Short mmCIF file of C-alpha atoms in Angstrom, two decimals:
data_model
loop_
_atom_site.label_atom_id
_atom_site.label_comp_id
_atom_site.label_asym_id
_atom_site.label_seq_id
_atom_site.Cartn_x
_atom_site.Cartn_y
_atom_site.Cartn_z
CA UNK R 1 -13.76 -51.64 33.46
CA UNK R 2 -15.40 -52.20 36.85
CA UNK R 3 -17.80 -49.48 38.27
CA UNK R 4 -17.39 -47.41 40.59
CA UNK R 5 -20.85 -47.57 42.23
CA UNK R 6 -23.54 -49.86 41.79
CA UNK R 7 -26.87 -49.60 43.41
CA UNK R 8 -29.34 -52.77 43.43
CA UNK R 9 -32.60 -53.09 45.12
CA UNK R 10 -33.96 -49.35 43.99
CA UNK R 11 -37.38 -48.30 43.13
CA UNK R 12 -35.72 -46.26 39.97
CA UNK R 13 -37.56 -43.21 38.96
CA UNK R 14 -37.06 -42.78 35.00
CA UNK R 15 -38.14 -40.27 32.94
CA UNK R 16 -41.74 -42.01 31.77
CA UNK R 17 -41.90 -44.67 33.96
CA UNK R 18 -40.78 -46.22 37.54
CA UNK R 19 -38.62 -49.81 38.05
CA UNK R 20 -40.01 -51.00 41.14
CA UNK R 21 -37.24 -53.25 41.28
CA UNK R 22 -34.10 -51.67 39.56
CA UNK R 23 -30.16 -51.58 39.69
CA UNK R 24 -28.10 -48.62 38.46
CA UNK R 25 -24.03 -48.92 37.28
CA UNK R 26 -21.72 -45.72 37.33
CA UNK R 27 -18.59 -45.66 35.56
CA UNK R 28 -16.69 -42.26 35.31
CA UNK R 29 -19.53 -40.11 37.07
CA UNK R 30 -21.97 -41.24 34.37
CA UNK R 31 -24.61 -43.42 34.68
CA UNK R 32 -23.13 -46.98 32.90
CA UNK R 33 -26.12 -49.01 33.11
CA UNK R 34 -29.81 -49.87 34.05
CA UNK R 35 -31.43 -53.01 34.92
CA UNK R 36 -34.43 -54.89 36.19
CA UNK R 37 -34.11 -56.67 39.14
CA UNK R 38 -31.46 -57.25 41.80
CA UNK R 39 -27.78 -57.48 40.79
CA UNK R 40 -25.97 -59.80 42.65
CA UNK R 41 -23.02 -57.51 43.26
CA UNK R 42 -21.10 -57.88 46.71
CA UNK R 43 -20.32 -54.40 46.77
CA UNK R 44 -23.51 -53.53 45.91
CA UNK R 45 -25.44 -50.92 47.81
CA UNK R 46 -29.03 -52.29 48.66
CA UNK R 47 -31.63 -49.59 48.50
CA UNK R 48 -34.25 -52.10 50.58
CA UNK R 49 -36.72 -50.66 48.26
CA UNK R 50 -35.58 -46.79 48.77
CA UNK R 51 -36.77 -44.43 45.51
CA UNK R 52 -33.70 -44.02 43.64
CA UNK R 53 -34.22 -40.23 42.34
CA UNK R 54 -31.85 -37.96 39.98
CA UNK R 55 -30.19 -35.43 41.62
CA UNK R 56 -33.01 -32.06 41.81
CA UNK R 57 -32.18 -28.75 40.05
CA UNK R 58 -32.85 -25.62 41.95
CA UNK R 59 -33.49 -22.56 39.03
CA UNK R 60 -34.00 -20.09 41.91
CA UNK R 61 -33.11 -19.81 45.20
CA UNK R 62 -32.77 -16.99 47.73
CA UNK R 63 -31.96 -19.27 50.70
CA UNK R 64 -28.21 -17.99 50.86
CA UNK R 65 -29.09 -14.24 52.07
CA UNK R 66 -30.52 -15.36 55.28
CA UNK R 67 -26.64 -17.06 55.61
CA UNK R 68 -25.33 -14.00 55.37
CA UNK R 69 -27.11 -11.99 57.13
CA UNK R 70 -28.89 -14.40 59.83
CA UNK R 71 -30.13 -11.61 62.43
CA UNK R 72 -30.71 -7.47 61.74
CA UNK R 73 -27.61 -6.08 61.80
CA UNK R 74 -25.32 -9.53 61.90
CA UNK R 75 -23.21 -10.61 58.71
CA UNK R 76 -21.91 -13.95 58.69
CA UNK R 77 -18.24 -14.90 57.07
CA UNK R 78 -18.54 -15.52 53.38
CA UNK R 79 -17.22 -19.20 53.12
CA UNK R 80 -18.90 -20.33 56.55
CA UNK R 81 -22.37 -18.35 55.52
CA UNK R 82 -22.05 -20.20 51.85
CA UNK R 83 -21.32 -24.13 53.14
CA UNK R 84 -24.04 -23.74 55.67
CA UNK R 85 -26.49 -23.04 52.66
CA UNK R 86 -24.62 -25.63 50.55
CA UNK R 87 -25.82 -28.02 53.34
CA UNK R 88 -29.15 -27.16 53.47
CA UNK R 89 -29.11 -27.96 49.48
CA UNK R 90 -27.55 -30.85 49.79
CA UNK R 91 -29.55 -31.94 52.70
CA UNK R 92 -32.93 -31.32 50.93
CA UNK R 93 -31.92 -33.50 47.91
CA UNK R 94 -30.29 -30.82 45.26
CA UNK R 95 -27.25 -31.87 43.87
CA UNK R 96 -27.57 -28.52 41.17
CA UNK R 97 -28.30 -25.43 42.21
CA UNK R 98 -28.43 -21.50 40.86
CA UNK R 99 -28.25 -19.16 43.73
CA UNK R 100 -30.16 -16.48 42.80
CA UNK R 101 -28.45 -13.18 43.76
CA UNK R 102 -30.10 -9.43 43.72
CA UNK R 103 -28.95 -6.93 41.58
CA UNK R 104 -30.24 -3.93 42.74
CA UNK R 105 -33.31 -3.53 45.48
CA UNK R 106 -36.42 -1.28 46.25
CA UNK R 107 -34.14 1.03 48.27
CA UNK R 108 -30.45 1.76 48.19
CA UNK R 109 -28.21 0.77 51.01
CA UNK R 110 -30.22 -2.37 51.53
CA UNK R 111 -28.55 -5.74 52.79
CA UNK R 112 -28.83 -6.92 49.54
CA UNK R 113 -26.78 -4.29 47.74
CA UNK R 114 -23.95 -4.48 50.78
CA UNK R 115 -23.47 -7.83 50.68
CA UNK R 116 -24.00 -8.55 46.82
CA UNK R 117 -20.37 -9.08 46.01
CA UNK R 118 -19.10 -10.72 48.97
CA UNK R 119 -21.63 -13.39 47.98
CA UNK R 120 -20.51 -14.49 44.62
CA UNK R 121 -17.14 -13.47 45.71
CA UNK R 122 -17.64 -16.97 48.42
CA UNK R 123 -19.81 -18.82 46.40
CA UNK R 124 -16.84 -18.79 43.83
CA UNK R 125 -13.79 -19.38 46.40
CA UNK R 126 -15.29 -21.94 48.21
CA UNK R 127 -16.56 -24.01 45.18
CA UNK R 128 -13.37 -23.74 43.67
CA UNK R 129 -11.81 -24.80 47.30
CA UNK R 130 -13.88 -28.37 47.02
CA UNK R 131 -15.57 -27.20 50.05
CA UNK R 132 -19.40 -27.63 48.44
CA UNK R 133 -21.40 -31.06 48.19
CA UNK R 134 -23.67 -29.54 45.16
CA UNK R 135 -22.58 -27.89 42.48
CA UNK R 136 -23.17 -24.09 42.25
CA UNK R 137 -24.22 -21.56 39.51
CA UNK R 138 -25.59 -18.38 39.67
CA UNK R 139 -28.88 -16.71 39.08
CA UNK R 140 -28.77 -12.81 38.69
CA UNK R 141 -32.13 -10.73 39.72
CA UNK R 142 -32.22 -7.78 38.51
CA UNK R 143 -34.71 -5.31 39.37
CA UNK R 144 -35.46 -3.14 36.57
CA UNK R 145 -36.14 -0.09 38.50
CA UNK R 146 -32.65 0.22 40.30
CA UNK R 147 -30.99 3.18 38.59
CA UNK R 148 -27.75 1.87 38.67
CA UNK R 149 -28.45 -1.51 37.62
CA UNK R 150 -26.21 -1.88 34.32
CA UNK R 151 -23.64 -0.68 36.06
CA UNK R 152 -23.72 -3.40 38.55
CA UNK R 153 -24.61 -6.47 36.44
CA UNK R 154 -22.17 -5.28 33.40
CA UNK R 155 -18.56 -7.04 35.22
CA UNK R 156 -20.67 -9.94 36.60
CA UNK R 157 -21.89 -10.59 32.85
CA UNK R 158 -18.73 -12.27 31.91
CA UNK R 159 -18.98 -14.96 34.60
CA UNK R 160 -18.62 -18.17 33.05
CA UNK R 161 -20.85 -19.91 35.92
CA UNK R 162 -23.56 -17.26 35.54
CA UNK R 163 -26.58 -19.38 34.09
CA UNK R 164 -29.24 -17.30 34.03
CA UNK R 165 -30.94 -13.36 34.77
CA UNK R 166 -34.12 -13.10 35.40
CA UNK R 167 -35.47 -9.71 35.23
CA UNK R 168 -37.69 -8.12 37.98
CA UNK R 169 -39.52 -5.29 38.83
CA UNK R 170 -41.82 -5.01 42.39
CA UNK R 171 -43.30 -1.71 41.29
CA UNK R 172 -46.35 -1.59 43.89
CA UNK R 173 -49.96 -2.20 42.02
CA UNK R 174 -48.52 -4.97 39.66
CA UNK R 175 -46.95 -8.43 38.69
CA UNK R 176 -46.38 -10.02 42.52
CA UNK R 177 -48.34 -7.33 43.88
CA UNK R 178 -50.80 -6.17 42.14
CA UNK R 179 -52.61 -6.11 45.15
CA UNK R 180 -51.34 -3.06 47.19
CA UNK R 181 -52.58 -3.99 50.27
CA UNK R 182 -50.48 -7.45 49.94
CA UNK R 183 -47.41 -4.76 49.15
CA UNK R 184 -47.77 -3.15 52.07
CA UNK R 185 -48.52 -5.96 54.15
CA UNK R 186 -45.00 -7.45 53.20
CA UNK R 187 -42.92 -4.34 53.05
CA UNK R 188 -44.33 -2.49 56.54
CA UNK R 189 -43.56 -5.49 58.00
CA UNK R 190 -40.12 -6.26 56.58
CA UNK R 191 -38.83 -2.90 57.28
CA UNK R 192 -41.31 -1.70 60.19
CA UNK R 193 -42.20 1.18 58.52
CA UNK R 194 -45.10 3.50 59.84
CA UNK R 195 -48.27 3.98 57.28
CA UNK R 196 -46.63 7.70 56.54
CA UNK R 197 -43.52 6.42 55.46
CA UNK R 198 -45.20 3.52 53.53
CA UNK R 199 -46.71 6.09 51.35
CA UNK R 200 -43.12 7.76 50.92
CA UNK R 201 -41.63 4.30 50.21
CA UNK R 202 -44.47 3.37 47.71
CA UNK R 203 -44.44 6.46 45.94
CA UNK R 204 -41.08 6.73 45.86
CA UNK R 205 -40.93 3.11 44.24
CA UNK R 206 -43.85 4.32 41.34
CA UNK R 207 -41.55 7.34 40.49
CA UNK R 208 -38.07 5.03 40.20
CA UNK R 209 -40.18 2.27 37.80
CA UNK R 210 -40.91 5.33 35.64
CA UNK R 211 -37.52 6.28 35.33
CA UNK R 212 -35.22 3.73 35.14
CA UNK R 213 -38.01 0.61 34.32
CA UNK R 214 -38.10 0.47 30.95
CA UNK R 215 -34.70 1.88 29.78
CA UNK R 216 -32.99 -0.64 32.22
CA UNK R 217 -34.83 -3.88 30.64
CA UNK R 218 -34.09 -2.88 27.07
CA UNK R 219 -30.50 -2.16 28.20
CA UNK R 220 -29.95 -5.90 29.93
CA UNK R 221 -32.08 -7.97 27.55
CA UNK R 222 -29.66 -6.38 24.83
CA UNK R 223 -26.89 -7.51 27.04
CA UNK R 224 -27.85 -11.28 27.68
CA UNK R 225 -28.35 -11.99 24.15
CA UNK R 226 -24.88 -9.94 23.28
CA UNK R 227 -23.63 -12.92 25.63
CA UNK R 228 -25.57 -15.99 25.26
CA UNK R 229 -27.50 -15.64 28.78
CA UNK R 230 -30.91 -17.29 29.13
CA UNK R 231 -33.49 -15.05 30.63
CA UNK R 232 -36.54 -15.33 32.66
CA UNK R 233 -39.16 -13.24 33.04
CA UNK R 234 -40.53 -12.51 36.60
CA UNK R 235 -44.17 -12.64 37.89
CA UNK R 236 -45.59 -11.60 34.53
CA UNK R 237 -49.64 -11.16 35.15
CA UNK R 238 -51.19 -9.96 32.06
CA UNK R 239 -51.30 -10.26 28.31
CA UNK R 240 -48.63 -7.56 27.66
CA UNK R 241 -46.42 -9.04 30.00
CA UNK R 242 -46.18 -11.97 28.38
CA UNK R 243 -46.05 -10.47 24.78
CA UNK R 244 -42.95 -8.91 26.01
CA UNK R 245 -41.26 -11.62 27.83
CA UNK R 246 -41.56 -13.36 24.38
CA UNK R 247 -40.58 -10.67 22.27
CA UNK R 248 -37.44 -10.59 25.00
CA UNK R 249 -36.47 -14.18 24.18
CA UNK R 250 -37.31 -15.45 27.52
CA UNK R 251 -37.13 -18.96 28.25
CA UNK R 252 -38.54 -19.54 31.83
CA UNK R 253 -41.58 -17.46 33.31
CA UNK R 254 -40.80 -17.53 36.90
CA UNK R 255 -43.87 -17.32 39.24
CA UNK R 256 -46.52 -15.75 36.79
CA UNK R 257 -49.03 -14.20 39.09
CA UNK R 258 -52.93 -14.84 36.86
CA UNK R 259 -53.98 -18.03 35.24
CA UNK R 260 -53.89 -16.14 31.95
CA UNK R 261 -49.91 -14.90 31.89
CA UNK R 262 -49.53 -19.07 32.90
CA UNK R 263 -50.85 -19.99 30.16
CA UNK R 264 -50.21 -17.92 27.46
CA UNK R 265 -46.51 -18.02 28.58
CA UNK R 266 -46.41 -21.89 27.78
CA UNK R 267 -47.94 -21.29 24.60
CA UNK R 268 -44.78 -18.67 24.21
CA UNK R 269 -42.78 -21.74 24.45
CA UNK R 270 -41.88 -21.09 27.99
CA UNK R 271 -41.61 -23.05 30.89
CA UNK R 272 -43.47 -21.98 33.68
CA UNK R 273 -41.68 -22.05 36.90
CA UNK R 274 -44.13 -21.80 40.37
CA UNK R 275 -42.06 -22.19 44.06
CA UNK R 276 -42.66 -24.92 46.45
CA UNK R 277 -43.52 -23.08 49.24
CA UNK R 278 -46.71 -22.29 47.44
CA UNK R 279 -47.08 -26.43 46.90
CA UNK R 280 -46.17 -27.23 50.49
CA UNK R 281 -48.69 -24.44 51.95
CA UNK R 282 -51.58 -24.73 49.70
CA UNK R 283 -51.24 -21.26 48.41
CA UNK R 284 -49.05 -17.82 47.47
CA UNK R 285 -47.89 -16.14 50.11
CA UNK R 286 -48.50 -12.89 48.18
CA UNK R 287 -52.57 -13.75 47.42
CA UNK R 288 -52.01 -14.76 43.85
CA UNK R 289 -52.62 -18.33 42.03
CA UNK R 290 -51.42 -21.06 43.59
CA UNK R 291 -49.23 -23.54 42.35
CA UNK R 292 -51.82 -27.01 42.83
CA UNK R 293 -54.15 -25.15 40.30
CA UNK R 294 -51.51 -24.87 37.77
CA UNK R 295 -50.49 -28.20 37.98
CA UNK R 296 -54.43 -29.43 37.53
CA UNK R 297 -54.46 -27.26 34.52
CA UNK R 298 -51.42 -28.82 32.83
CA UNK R 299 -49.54 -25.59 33.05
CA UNK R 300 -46.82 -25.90 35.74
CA UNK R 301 -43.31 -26.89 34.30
CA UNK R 302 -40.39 -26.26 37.09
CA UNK R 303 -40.61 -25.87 40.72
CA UNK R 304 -38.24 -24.00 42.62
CA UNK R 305 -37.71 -24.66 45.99
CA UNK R 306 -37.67 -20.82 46.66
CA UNK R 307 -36.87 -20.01 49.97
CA UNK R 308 -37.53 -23.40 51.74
CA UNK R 309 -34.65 -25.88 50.03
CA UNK R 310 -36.44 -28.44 51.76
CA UNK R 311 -40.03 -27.69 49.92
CA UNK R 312 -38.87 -29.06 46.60
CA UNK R 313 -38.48 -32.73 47.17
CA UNK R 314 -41.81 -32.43 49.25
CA UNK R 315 -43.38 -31.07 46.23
CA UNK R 316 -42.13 -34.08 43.96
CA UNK R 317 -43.51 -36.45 46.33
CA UNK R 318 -47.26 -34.41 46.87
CA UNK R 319 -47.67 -33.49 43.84
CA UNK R 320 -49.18 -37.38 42.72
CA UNK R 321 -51.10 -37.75 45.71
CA UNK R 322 -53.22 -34.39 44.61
CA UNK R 323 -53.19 -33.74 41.62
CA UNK R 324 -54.88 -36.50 38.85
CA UNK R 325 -52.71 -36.94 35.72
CA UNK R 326 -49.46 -36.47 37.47
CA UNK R 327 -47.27 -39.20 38.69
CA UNK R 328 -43.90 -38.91 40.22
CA UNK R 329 -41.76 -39.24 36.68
CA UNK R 330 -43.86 -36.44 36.08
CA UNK R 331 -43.27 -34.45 38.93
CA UNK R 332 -39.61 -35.15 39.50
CA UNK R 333 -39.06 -34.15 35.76
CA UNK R 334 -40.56 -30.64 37.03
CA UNK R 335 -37.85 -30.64 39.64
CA UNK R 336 -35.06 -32.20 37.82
CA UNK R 337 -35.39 -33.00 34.14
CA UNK R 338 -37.08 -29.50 33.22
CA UNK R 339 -34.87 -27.26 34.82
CA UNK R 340 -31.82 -28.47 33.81
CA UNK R 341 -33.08 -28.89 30.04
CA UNK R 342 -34.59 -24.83 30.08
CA UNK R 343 -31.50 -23.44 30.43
CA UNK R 344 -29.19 -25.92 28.70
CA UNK R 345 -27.47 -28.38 31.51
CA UNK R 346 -29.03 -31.34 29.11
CA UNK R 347 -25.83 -33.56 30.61
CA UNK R 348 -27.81 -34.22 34.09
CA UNK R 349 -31.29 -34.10 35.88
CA UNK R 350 -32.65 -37.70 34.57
CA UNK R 351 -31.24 -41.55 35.57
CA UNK R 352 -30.50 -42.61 32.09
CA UNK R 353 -27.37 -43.89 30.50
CA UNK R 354 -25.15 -41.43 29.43
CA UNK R 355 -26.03 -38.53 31.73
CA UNK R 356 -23.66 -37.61 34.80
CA UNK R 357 -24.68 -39.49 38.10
CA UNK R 358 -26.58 -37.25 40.44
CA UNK R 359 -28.79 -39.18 42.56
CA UNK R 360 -30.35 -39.37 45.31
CA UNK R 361 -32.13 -42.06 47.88
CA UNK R 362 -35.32 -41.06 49.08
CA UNK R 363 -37.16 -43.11 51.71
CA UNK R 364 -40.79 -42.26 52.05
CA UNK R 365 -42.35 -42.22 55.92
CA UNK R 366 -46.07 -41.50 56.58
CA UNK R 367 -46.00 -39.98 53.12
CA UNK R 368 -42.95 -37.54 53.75
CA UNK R 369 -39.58 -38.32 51.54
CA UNK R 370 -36.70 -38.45 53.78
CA UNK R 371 -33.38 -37.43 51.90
CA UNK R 372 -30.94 -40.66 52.99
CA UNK R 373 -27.78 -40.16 50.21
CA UNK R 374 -26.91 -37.94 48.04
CA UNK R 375 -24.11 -38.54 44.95
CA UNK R 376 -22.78 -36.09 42.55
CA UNK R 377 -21.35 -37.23 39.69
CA UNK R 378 -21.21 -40.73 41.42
CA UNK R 379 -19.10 -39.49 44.26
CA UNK R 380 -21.11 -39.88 47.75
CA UNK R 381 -21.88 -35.94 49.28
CA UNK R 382 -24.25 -36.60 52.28
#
């Protein structure tokens, strides 16, 4: 049998080591066959000497709200808001990706909660439509401290594409702000508030944590493992944290906020999961550890691109050039191989025989990776 796509003249990026001269075979969306050297195939495509990468794997992603709801006041049709997104994915070299969609926010009657449906209702219809270049899961957030949480997440539960919940809580003086001066920095100026209603809002926030926090995360880690559904744990900072993320069963520790909750979360078994925003800036937006001093202490797993799509193929590419010990199998495994292995997709996110052909051509220009192709399961998307 003939293959459907054969790539020669790569610079293949395997999972311990580089081919600076490679060729790649697909047969039936799979990857066929590797080789050294040039394969003197006439309809070959020639790389030129282009990185030949696996198709990334995006964990956690928030990029699709701003589709929705673009301007204050201004929602966006459901199918036109999700393929502009799927785009932006596809565009920045992600060929798998979990949208991560809020369940439940710090306030009721938030964008969020009004257009929580209508976004998995689209993300559904239009991937079932063949209107999407990457392939989309989903990625529940579920803030602990929304009172009517379980009643919210209990129908979406049964979702056969729903891959993972991670489980949240932005009570002011903790986890991703433990600062409070960082949580009212972001909040006064996300909803304009004035510092007299800041107080209301923050003390209003203390008194829902108390009341719904703790009865709400017993209630939906009982309900993920009733189901099968991996969980992560969300901007854990201290010792208890973690203790209870592992007690929980959780598999990925998303954003960890100390050094400490980093660490002792991959000796939990987890795999720690820092955005690439963080990377691509130098630093946390929020004033806690930054990603680049993770990755120099060996604890940095997954990156996410976030909410910049674009940020994690930059981050798979910079990572090398700063940090000693890494090298680019390294780092795309932290954007490909890892994420797709934590919560069970073990069929993709590598170039090896065997797994399903997502890949991607990366040319690299005054040190920034330019996205030129992009093929899932060997059929060309962008």
């Amino acid at each position: 049998m003939s293959p459907e796509l054969v790539i020669t003249n790569a610079r293949i990026v395997g999972r311990d080591a580089e081919i600076p001269v490679g060729s790649l075979q697909v047969r039936d969306g799979v990857i066929a066959d590797i080789d050294t050297g040039r394969l003197p195939v006439a309809n070959a495509i020639d790389f030129g000497g282009d990185y030949l990468l696996p198709g990334l794997v995006e964990l956690h992603t928030d990029n699709l709200e701003k589709h929705f709801a673009p301007r204050p006041g201004v929602r966006w049709p459901g199918k036109l808001a999700v393929i502009s997104h799927d785009a932006q994915v596809a565009a920045a070299g992600i060929t798998t990706v979990l949208d991560a969609i809020a369940v439940g926010d710090v306030r009721d009657g938030s964008v969020r909660m009004e257009i929580l449906r209508d976004m998995i209702a689209a993300i559904e219809a239009s991937q079932k439509e063949g209107m999407l270049r990457a392939e989309h899961l989903l990625h529940l957030r579920c803030e602990v401290s929304f009172g009517s949480l379980m009643d919210l997440i209990e129908p979406m539960s049964h979702l056969s594409w729903l891959k993972l919940v991670s489980v949240m809580d932005h009570t002011p003086g903790q986890r991703q702000f433990v600062k409070p001066e960082k949580y009212r920095e972001y909040y006064q100026g996300k909803f304009g508030m004035t510092d007299e209603q800041m107080d209301a809002f923050m003390a209003t926030q203390i008194a829902a944590a108390e009341a719904h926090g703790a009865k709400n995360r017993r209630a939906l880690v009982e309900l993920c493992r009733a189901k099968g559904l991996p969980l992560a744990s969300h901007d854990d900072a201290t010792p208890d944290h973690v203790a209870e993320a592992a007690s929980d069963g959780m598999v990925v520790a998303e954003f960890p906020t100390t050094f400490e909750a980093a660490e002792l979360s991959r000796q939990h078994g987890m795999h720690v999961m820092m955005g690439g925003p963080n990377l691509v800036r130098g630093g946390s937006h929020s004033g806690n550890i930054s990603a680049r001093s993770l990755a120099e202490r060996g604890h940095l797993d997954i990156i996410s691109s976030d909410y910049v799509p674009s940020s994690m193929i930059q981050s798979v590419f910079l990572l090398p050039r700063q940090v000693p010990g890494i090298d680019l199998p390294k780092a795309v495994a932290m954007a490909a191989t890892n994420p797709a292995e934590s919560i069970g997709l073990t069929d993709r996110g590598v170039i090896e025989p065997g797994k399903r052909a997502d890949l991607l051509r990366v040319s690299l220009i005054d040190d920034t990776p330019v996205v030129r192709a992009v093929w899932r399961a060997g059929q060309r998307v962008m």
